[in-house]
Coordinates of C-alpha atoms in Angstrom, one line a residue:
M1 CA -46.0 -13.2 -9.8
K2 CA -47.6 -16.4 -8.2
T3 CA -47.6 -18.0 -11.7
Y4 CA -43.9 -17.3 -12.0
F5 CA -43.0 -18.8 -8.7
E6 CA -45.0 -22.0 -9.6
R7 CA -43.5 -22.4 -13.0
T8 CA -41.0 -25.3 -13.4
I9 CA -38.3 -25.9 -15.9
S10 CA -35.6 -28.6 -16.5
A11 CA -33.2 -29.1 -13.7
A12 CA -30.4 -29.8 -16.1
P13 CA -28.9 -26.2 -16.1
L14 CA -28.6 -26.2 -12.3
A15 CA -27.1 -29.7 -12.3
V16 CA -24.4 -28.7 -14.8
F17 CA -23.7 -25.5 -12.9
R18 CA -23.3 -27.6 -9.6
I19 CA -20.9 -30.0 -11.3
G20 CA -18.8 -27.2 -13.0
L21 CA -18.6 -25.0 -9.9
G22 CA -17.7 -28.0 -7.7
F23 CA -14.9 -29.2 -9.8
M24 CA -13.6 -25.8 -10.5
L25 CA -13.3 -25.2 -6.7
L26 CA -11.7 -28.5 -6.2
F27 CA -9.1 -27.7 -8.8
G28 CA -8.6 -24.3 -7.1
V29 CA -7.9 -25.9 -3.7
I30 CA -5.4 -28.5 -5.3
R31 CA -3.7 -25.6 -7.2
F32 CA -3.5 -23.5 -3.9
W33 CA -2.0 -26.5 -2.0
S34 CA 0.4 -27.6 -4.8
K35 CA 1.9 -24.1 -5.0
G36 CA 2.6 -23.9 -1.3
W37 CA 0.3 -20.9 -0.9
I38 CA -1.4 -22.4 2.2
E39 CA 1.9 -22.2 4.1
D40 CA 2.9 -18.9 2.6
L41 CA -0.4 -17.0 3.2
Y42 CA -2.0 -18.7 6.2
I43 CA 0.7 -20.3 8.3
N44 CA 4.0 -18.4 8.0
P45 CA 2.6 -14.8 8.6
K46 CA 3.1 -13.6 12.3
F47 CA 0.1 -11.3 12.0
Y48 CA -3.2 -11.3 10.1
F49 CA -5.6 -8.6 9.1
P50 CA -9.1 -9.8 10.0
F51 CA -12.2 -8.2 8.6
Y52 CA -14.0 -5.8 11.0
G53 CA -16.7 -7.7 12.8
F54 CA -15.1 -11.0 12.0
E55 CA -12.2 -11.0 14.4
F56 CA -13.5 -14.4 15.7
V57 CA -12.1 -15.8 12.4
V58 CA -8.6 -16.8 13.5
P59 CA -5.7 -18.5 11.8
L60 CA -5.5 -22.2 12.5
G61 CA -1.7 -22.8 12.1
N62 CA -1.0 -26.2 10.6
Y63 CA -4.6 -27.1 11.0
T64 CA -5.2 -24.8 8.0
Y65 CA -4.3 -27.8 5.9
V66 CA -7.2 -29.7 7.5
L67 CA -9.5 -26.7 6.6
F68 CA -8.4 -26.8 3.0
A69 CA -8.9 -30.6 2.9
V70 CA -12.5 -30.1 4.2
C71 CA -13.1 -27.4 1.5
G72 CA -11.6 -29.6 -1.2
L73 CA -13.7 -32.7 -0.1
S74 CA -16.8 -30.6 0.2
A75 CA -16.3 -29.3 -3.4
F76 CA -15.9 -32.8 -4.6
L77 CA -19.0 -34.0 -2.9
F78 CA -20.8 -30.9 -4.1
A79 CA -19.9 -31.6 -7.7
L80 CA -21.0 -35.3 -7.4
G81 CA -24.2 -34.3 -5.7
L82 CA -23.5 -36.7 -2.8
Y83 CA -24.6 -35.6 0.7
Y84 CA -25.4 -32.4 -1.2
R85 CA -27.0 -30.4 1.6
F86 CA -24.2 -31.2 3.9
A87 CA -21.5 -30.6 1.3
S88 CA -22.9 -27.3 0.2
I89 CA -23.0 -26.0 3.8
S90 CA -19.5 -27.2 4.5
L91 CA -18.2 -25.8 1.3
F92 CA -19.6 -22.4 2.0
L93 CA -18.4 -22.3 5.6
S94 CA -14.8 -23.6 4.9
F95 CA -14.3 -21.5 1.8
T96 CA -15.6 -18.4 3.5
Y97 CA -13.6 -19.0 6.7
I98 CA -10.4 -19.2 4.5
E99 CA -11.2 -15.9 2.8
L100 CA -11.9 -14.2 6.1
I101 CA -8.6 -15.1 7.8
D102 CA -6.5 -12.4 6.2
K103 CA -7.7 -9.2 4.4
S104 CA -4.4 -9.1 2.4
T105 CA -5.8 -11.9 0.2
Y106 CA -9.1 -10.3 -0.6
L107 CA -10.4 -10.6 -4.1
N108 CA -13.8 -9.8 -5.6
H109 CA -14.1 -13.3 -7.1
Y110 CA -13.6 -15.0 -3.7
Y111 CA -16.5 -13.0 -2.4
F112 CA -18.5 -13.9 -5.5
I113 CA -17.8 -17.7 -4.9
S114 CA -18.7 -17.4 -1.2
M115 CA -22.1 -15.7 -2.1
I116 CA -22.9 -18.3 -4.8
C117 CA -22.1 -21.1 -2.4
L118 CA -24.5 -19.5 0.1
L119 CA -27.3 -19.5 -2.5
M120 CA -26.6 -23.0 -3.6
I121 CA -27.3 -24.3 0.0
F122 CA -31.0 -23.5 -0.5
L123 CA -31.3 -24.7 -4.1
P124 CA -32.2 -28.2 -5.2
A125 CA -29.1 -28.6 -7.3
H126 CA -28.9 -32.4 -6.4
A127 CA -32.3 -33.2 -7.6
F128 CA -31.0 -34.2 -11.0
F129 CA -28.0 -36.0 -12.2
S130 CA -26.5 -36.5 -8.7
I131 CA -25.5 -39.4 -6.7
D132 CA -28.0 -38.5 -4.1
A133 CA -30.8 -38.8 -6.8
R134 CA -29.4 -42.1 -7.9
L135 CA -29.4 -43.5 -4.4
N136 CA -32.8 -42.1 -3.4
K137 CA -35.4 -42.0 -6.1
N138 CA -37.6 -39.6 -4.0
I139 CA -34.9 -36.9 -4.7
L140 CA -34.7 -37.6 -8.5
S141 CA -36.6 -34.8 -10.3
G142 CA -36.3 -33.7 -13.9
Y143 CA -37.9 -30.3 -13.2
I144 CA -37.4 -27.6 -10.5
P145 CA -38.9 -24.2 -9.9
A146 CA -37.7 -21.7 -12.5
W147 CA -36.8 -19.1 -9.9
T148 CA -34.1 -21.3 -8.5
I149 CA -32.1 -21.0 -11.8
D150 CA -33.0 -17.4 -12.4
S151 CA -31.7 -16.4 -9.0
I152 CA -28.2 -17.6 -10.1
K153 CA -28.5 -15.8 -13.5
V154 CA -29.6 -12.6 -11.7
F155 CA -26.7 -12.7 -9.3
V156 CA -24.2 -13.2 -12.2
S157 CA -25.8 -10.4 -14.1
M158 CA -25.5 -8.1 -11.1
L159 CA -21.8 -8.8 -10.8
Y160 CA -21.3 -7.7 -14.5
I161 CA -23.6 -4.6 -14.3
F162 CA -22.1 -3.3 -11.0
A163 CA -18.6 -3.8 -12.6
A164 CA -19.7 -1.7 -15.5
I165 CA -21.2 1.0 -13.2
A166 CA -17.9 1.1 -11.3
K167 CA -16.0 1.8 -14.5
I168 CA -17.9 5.0 -15.1
N169 CA -15.3 7.3 -13.8
S170 CA -12.7 9.6 -15.5
D171 CA -9.7 7.4 -14.7
W172 CA -11.2 4.5 -16.6
L173 CA -13.0 6.1 -19.5
L174 CA -11.0 9.3 -20.1
H175 CA -7.5 8.4 -19.1
A176 CA -7.5 4.6 -19.6
Q177 CA -6.1 4.1 -16.2
P178 CA -4.9 1.8 -14.7
L179 CA -4.7 -0.1 -18.0
K180 CA -2.1 2.3 -19.4
I181 CA 0.2 1.2 -16.6
W182 CA -0.6 -2.5 -16.7
L183 CA -0.5 -3.0 -20.6
I184 CA 2.8 -1.3 -21.3
A185 CA 4.3 -3.6 -18.7
R186 CA 3.3 -6.6 -20.8
N187 CA 4.6 -5.4 -24.2
D188 CA 7.0 -8.3 -24.2
M189 CA 4.1 -10.8 -24.7
P190 CA 4.5 -12.9 -27.9
L191 CA 2.4 -11.9 -30.9
I192 CA 0.3 -9.1 -29.4
G193 CA 2.8 -7.4 -27.0
F194 CA 3.8 -4.8 -29.6
L195 CA 0.1 -3.5 -29.7
F196 CA 0.5 -2.3 -26.0
N197 CA 3.0 0.3 -27.1
Y198 CA 0.3 2.2 -29.0
K199 CA -1.4 5.0 -27.1
W200 CA -4.8 4.0 -28.3
T201 CA -4.6 0.4 -27.1
P202 CA -5.5 1.0 -23.3
Y203 CA -8.3 3.2 -24.4
L204 CA -9.7 0.5 -26.6
F205 CA -9.4 -2.0 -23.8
S206 CA -11.0 0.3 -21.2
W207 CA -14.1 1.1 -23.3
F208 CA -14.4 -2.6 -24.5
G209 CA -14.2 -3.7 -20.9
F210 CA -16.9 -1.2 -19.9
L211 CA -19.2 -2.1 -22.7
Y212 CA -18.6 -5.9 -22.2
D213 CA -19.6 -5.7 -18.5
L214 CA -22.6 -3.4 -19.3
T215 CA -24.1 -5.6 -22.0
I216 CA -22.9 -9.2 -21.6
P217 CA -25.7 -10.4 -19.2
F218 CA -28.4 -9.1 -21.5
L219 CA -26.7 -10.7 -24.5
L220 CA -26.5 -14.0 -22.6
W221 CA -30.1 -13.9 -21.6
N222 CA -31.2 -13.3 -25.2
K223 CA -31.4 -16.5 -27.2
K224 CA -30.5 -14.9 -30.5
T225 CA -27.2 -13.4 -29.3
R226 CA -26.2 -16.1 -26.7
I227 CA -23.7 -18.0 -28.8
T228 CA -21.9 -14.9 -29.9
A229 CA -22.0 -13.5 -26.3
Y230 CA -20.6 -16.7 -25.0
A231 CA -17.8 -16.6 -27.6
A232 CA -17.1 -13.1 -26.3
V233 CA -17.1 -14.4 -22.7
I234 CA -14.4 -17.0 -23.6
V235 CA -12.2 -14.5 -25.5
F236 CA -12.5 -11.7 -22.8
H237 CA -11.7 -14.0 -19.9
L238 CA -9.0 -15.9 -21.5
M239 CA -7.4 -12.6 -22.5
T240 CA -7.6 -11.3 -18.9
S241 CA -6.1 -14.6 -17.7
L242 CA -3.1 -14.1 -20.0
L243 CA -2.6 -10.4 -19.1
F244 CA -3.3 -10.3 -15.3
P245 CA -2.6 -12.5 -12.3
I246 CA -6.2 -13.1 -11.3
G247 CA -6.1 -16.8 -10.7
M248 CA -9.1 -19.0 -11.4
F249 CA -11.7 -16.1 -11.8
P250 CA -11.7 -16.1 -15.6
Y251 CA -12.3 -19.8 -15.9
I252 CA -15.0 -19.8 -13.2
M253 CA -16.8 -17.0 -15.1
I254 CA -16.5 -19.0 -18.3
V255 CA -18.1 -22.0 -16.6
T256 CA -20.6 -19.8 -14.8
A257 CA -22.0 -18.3 -18.0
L258 CA -23.2 -21.7 -19.2
I259 CA -26.1 -21.3 -16.8
F260 CA -27.7 -18.9 -19.3
F261 CA -27.9 -21.7 -22.0
S262 CA -31.1 -23.5 -22.8
E263 CA -32.5 -26.5 -21.1
D264 CA -31.9 -28.6 -24.3
F265 CA -28.2 -27.7 -24.3
H266 CA -27.7 -28.8 -20.7
L267 CA -29.8 -32.0 -21.2
K268 CA -27.7 -33.0 -24.3
L269 CA -24.5 -32.4 -22.3
L270 CA -25.7 -34.5 -19.4
S271 CA -27.0 -37.3 -21.6
K272 CA -23.5 -37.7 -23.0
F273 CA -22.1 -38.0 -19.5
N274 CA -24.9 -40.4 -18.7
K275 CA -23.9 -42.7 -21.6
L276 CA -20.2 -42.3 -20.6
F277 CA -21.0 -43.6 -17.1
K278 CA -23.6 -46.1 -18.4
G279 CA -26.5 -44.6 -16.5
S280 CA -30.1 -45.7 -17.1
E281 CA -32.3 -43.6 -19.4
G282 CA -34.7 -43.1 -16.6
F283 CA -31.9 -41.3 -14.7
I284 CA -31.8 -38.6 -17.3
S285 CA -35.5 -38.4 -18.2
S286 CA -37.3 -38.1 -15.0
S287 CA -40.7 -36.3 -15.3
N288 CA -40.9 -35.7 -11.5
S289 CA -41.0 -32.1 -10.3
H290 CA -39.2 -30.8 -7.2
T291 CA -41.5 -28.7 -5.1
F292 CA -40.8 -26.9 -2.0
K293 CA -43.2 -27.1 0.9
Q294 CA -45.3 -23.8 0.7
L295 CA -43.8 -22.4 4.0
N296 CA -40.2 -23.4 3.0
Q297 CA -40.6 -21.7 -0.4
K298 CA -41.9 -18.6 1.2
V299 CA -39.0 -18.4 3.7
I300 CA -36.4 -19.1 1.0
I301 CA -37.8 -16.5 -1.4
G302 CA -37.9 -14.0 1.5
L303 CA -34.3 -14.7 2.4
F304 CA -33.2 -14.4 -1.3
T305 CA -35.1 -11.1 -1.6
L306 CA -33.2 -9.8 1.4
F307 CA -29.9 -11.1 0.0
F308 CA -30.4 -9.3 -3.3
F309 CA -31.5 -6.2 -1.6
I310 CA -28.3 -6.2 0.5
Q311 CA -26.2 -6.8 -2.7
I312 CA -27.8 -3.9 -4.4
L313 CA -27.1 -1.6 -1.5
L314 CA -23.6 -2.7 -0.7
P315 CA -21.9 -1.2 -3.8
F316 CA -23.4 2.2 -3.0
R317 CA -22.4 2.5 0.6
Y318 CA -19.4 4.5 -0.4
L319 CA -21.8 7.5 -0.8
L320 CA -22.0 7.6 3.0
Y321 CA -18.3 8.5 3.2
P322 CA -16.6 11.9 2.3
G323 CA -13.5 11.9 0.0
Q324 CA -12.6 9.9 -3.1
L325 CA -13.4 6.3 -3.0
F326 CA -10.3 5.1 -4.8
W327 CA -8.1 7.0 -2.3
T328 CA -9.9 6.2 1.0
E329 CA -11.2 2.8 0.0
E330 CA -14.0 3.3 2.5
G331 CA -16.8 1.1 1.0
F332 CA -14.6 -0.3 -1.7
R333 CA -14.7 -4.1 -0.9
F334 CA -17.7 -6.3 -1.6
S335 CA -18.9 -4.0 -4.3
W336 CA -17.7 -5.6 -7.6
R337 CA -15.0 -2.9 -8.2
V338 CA -12.8 -5.1 -10.3
M339 CA -9.3 -4.0 -11.3
L340 CA -10.0 -0.3 -11.2
I341 CA -7.0 1.0 -9.3
E342 CA -3.2 0.7 -9.3
K343 CA -1.8 1.8 -6.1
A344 CA 1.7 1.6 -4.8
G345 CA 3.2 3.1 -1.7
Y346 CA 5.1 2.8 1.5
A347 CA 4.4 3.3 5.1
E348 CA 7.1 4.1 7.7
F349 CA 5.8 3.7 11.3
K350 CA 7.3 5.3 14.4
V351 CA 6.4 4.2 17.9
R352 CA 6.9 6.7 20.8
D353 CA 6.9 6.1 24.5
A354 CA 4.6 8.7 25.7
V355 CA 6.3 8.9 29.1
S356 CA 10.0 8.8 28.2
G357 CA 9.7 10.3 24.8
K358 CA 11.8 7.5 23.3
W359 CA 11.3 6.9 19.5
V360 CA 11.6 3.6 17.5
I361 CA 11.4 3.3 13.7
V362 CA 9.7 0.1 12.9
N363 CA 11.1 -2.4 10.5
N364 CA 7.9 -3.8 8.8
N365 CA 9.6 -6.9 7.8
E366 CA 9.8 -8.1 11.4
F367 CA 6.0 -8.3 11.5
L368 CA 4.5 -8.6 8.0
T369 CA 5.1 -10.6 4.9
K370 CA 5.9 -8.8 1.6
L371 CA 2.3 -9.2 0.4
Q372 CA 0.9 -8.0 3.7
E373 CA 3.1 -4.9 3.7
K374 CA 2.3 -4.1 0.2
M375 CA -1.4 -4.3 0.8
M376 CA -1.2 -2.6 4.1
A377 CA 0.7 0.5 2.8
T378 CA -2.1 1.6 0.6
Q379 CA -5.3 0.8 2.5
P380 CA -6.1 2.9 5.5
D381 CA -8.0 0.3 7.5
M382 CA -5.1 -2.1 7.3
I383 CA -2.7 0.8 8.3
L384 CA -4.8 1.2 11.5
Q385 CA -4.8 -2.5 12.3
Y386 CA -1.1 -2.7 11.9
A387 CA -0.7 0.4 14.1
H388 CA -2.7 -1.4 16.8
L389 CA -0.5 -4.4 16.5
L390 CA 2.6 -2.2 17.0
R391 CA 0.9 -0.5 20.0
D392 CA 0.2 -3.8 21.7
H393 CA 3.7 -5.2 20.8
Y394 CA 5.6 -2.3 22.2
A395 CA 3.5 -2.1 25.3
K396 CA 4.5 -5.7 26.1
I397 CA 8.1 -4.9 25.7
G398 CA 8.1 -2.0 28.1
F399 CA 6.9 1.1 26.3
E400 CA 4.5 3.1 28.4
K401 CA 1.4 4.4 26.6
P402 CA 2.9 3.7 23.2
Q403 CA 1.9 6.2 20.5
V404 CA 2.1 5.1 16.8
F405 CA 2.6 7.5 13.9
V406 CA 3.0 6.8 10.2
D407 CA 4.6 8.5 7.2
S408 CA 2.8 7.2 4.2
Y409 CA 3.0 8.0 0.6
V410 CA 0.8 6.5 -2.1
T411 CA 0.5 6.8 -5.9
L412 CA -2.8 6.3 -7.5
N413 CA -3.4 5.4 -11.1
G414 CA -0.1 6.9 -12.3
R415 CA -0.2 10.2 -10.4
L416 CA 2.5 11.5 -8.2
G417 CA 2.7 10.1 -4.7
R418 CA 0.8 11.9 -2.0
V419 CA 0.6 11.6 1.8
L420 CA -2.2 9.2 2.7
V421 CA -2.5 9.5 6.5
D422 CA -2.1 12.5 8.7
P423 CA 1.5 12.1 10.1
N424 CA 0.5 13.8 13.3
T425 CA -2.3 11.4 14.2
D426 CA -1.6 9.0 17.0
L427 CA -3.1 5.9 15.4
A428 CA -2.8 3.9 18.6
A429 CA -5.6 6.1 20.0
Q430 CA -7.8 5.6 17.0
E431 CA -10.7 3.0 17.1
E432 CA -11.7 0.9 14.1
S433 CA -15.4 1.3 13.2
F434 CA -17.6 1.8 10.1
N435 CA -17.3 5.5 10.6
H436 CA -15.3 7.8 8.3
K437 CA -11.6 7.8 9.2
S438 CA -10.9 11.5 9.6
W439 CA -7.1 11.0 9.7
I440 CA -7.1 10.1 5.9
L441 CA -5.9 13.1 4.2
S442 CA -8.2 14.4 1.4
Y443 CA -7.3 13.8 -2.2
N444 CA -7.9 16.9 -4.4
D445 CA -7.4 15.9 -8.0

């Protein structure tokens, strides 16, 4: 083990990863801004759904544009390797803050990016082919500890393997759901759309997706299968980008998978860039090795060990809750359960004045955007947050001890709609916590 942590390899793979990730995130910020999503998602809503324990993350109004500008600038500096340590911390904080503002916008790949940015704070990704290294020769190092690059590979591998484990369920493997629903809706696609009319197609996609997630990290690690595996990565993620609205995720994974390629591949790539920008030969062929101070390395390895331990445990925390995970969604987030469920539903709220007995049927459009209402209607913790908003709102306008009840019906992966929440439970009196929500009705399949 000691020998492994002392082993050094070329810093080129981590430098390429830094450049690729930084520019992808910069492009993501520009895309988000240009489409008007900052205003739509983070300024216009009247109410937000913060994550439990992160209620201190509040919307910033028009200053959200400043937050995105900071995130974009940080991504740019991160890619260049300029003021790298400051840029990596700023990128992690600004990106994570944005994602924590509203639970309605949660996506697995946003969480993945936040965690990757967190790891990158501690890694010497600016030691090679960076402006920091060009300005300060003491930083320039052609070699870095091997574990720094392996930690990124391990985290990417975990994402795929946990995504495969999550697919081991009857809906995905035996019933090809939710792909049956999604693919038939895309049968108007040019060239391949007609294939989605066949019954076997969603089964083929389901099993291929499962086997892809289960094997791709091992095939990328293996030198003999790497090229074929990367071709599969490109085809798989380009196909998902065509079929499903999952934003930048496919492209980020295509760039991320390059980290598995050899040192020579990355060195050749950076050499071409070096010639393009007329850099000196010494800039690309440093024989120096970046070494951590002994205490610093022990601390960072300890923190990384804790990080990976948490990442292994989080996907299994759902076992602490009764009921079906896809129905209750207790322990669903932050566990690499990617595109496993298709839920639709509606939630009609009634607010009652406990003293006078007066009832009001709530018009959700007065409080929530369409996206927020859609996400809230199928996720119990968001239903509770919204009920608390209604309780506080109606208390302010004169209701005494307002009670909040909901009639909610949800369809899951093509099944008939069922009642999600006990309609006789006063949600105004329920407290949010990590405990099981007993007012979620059981789902007997």
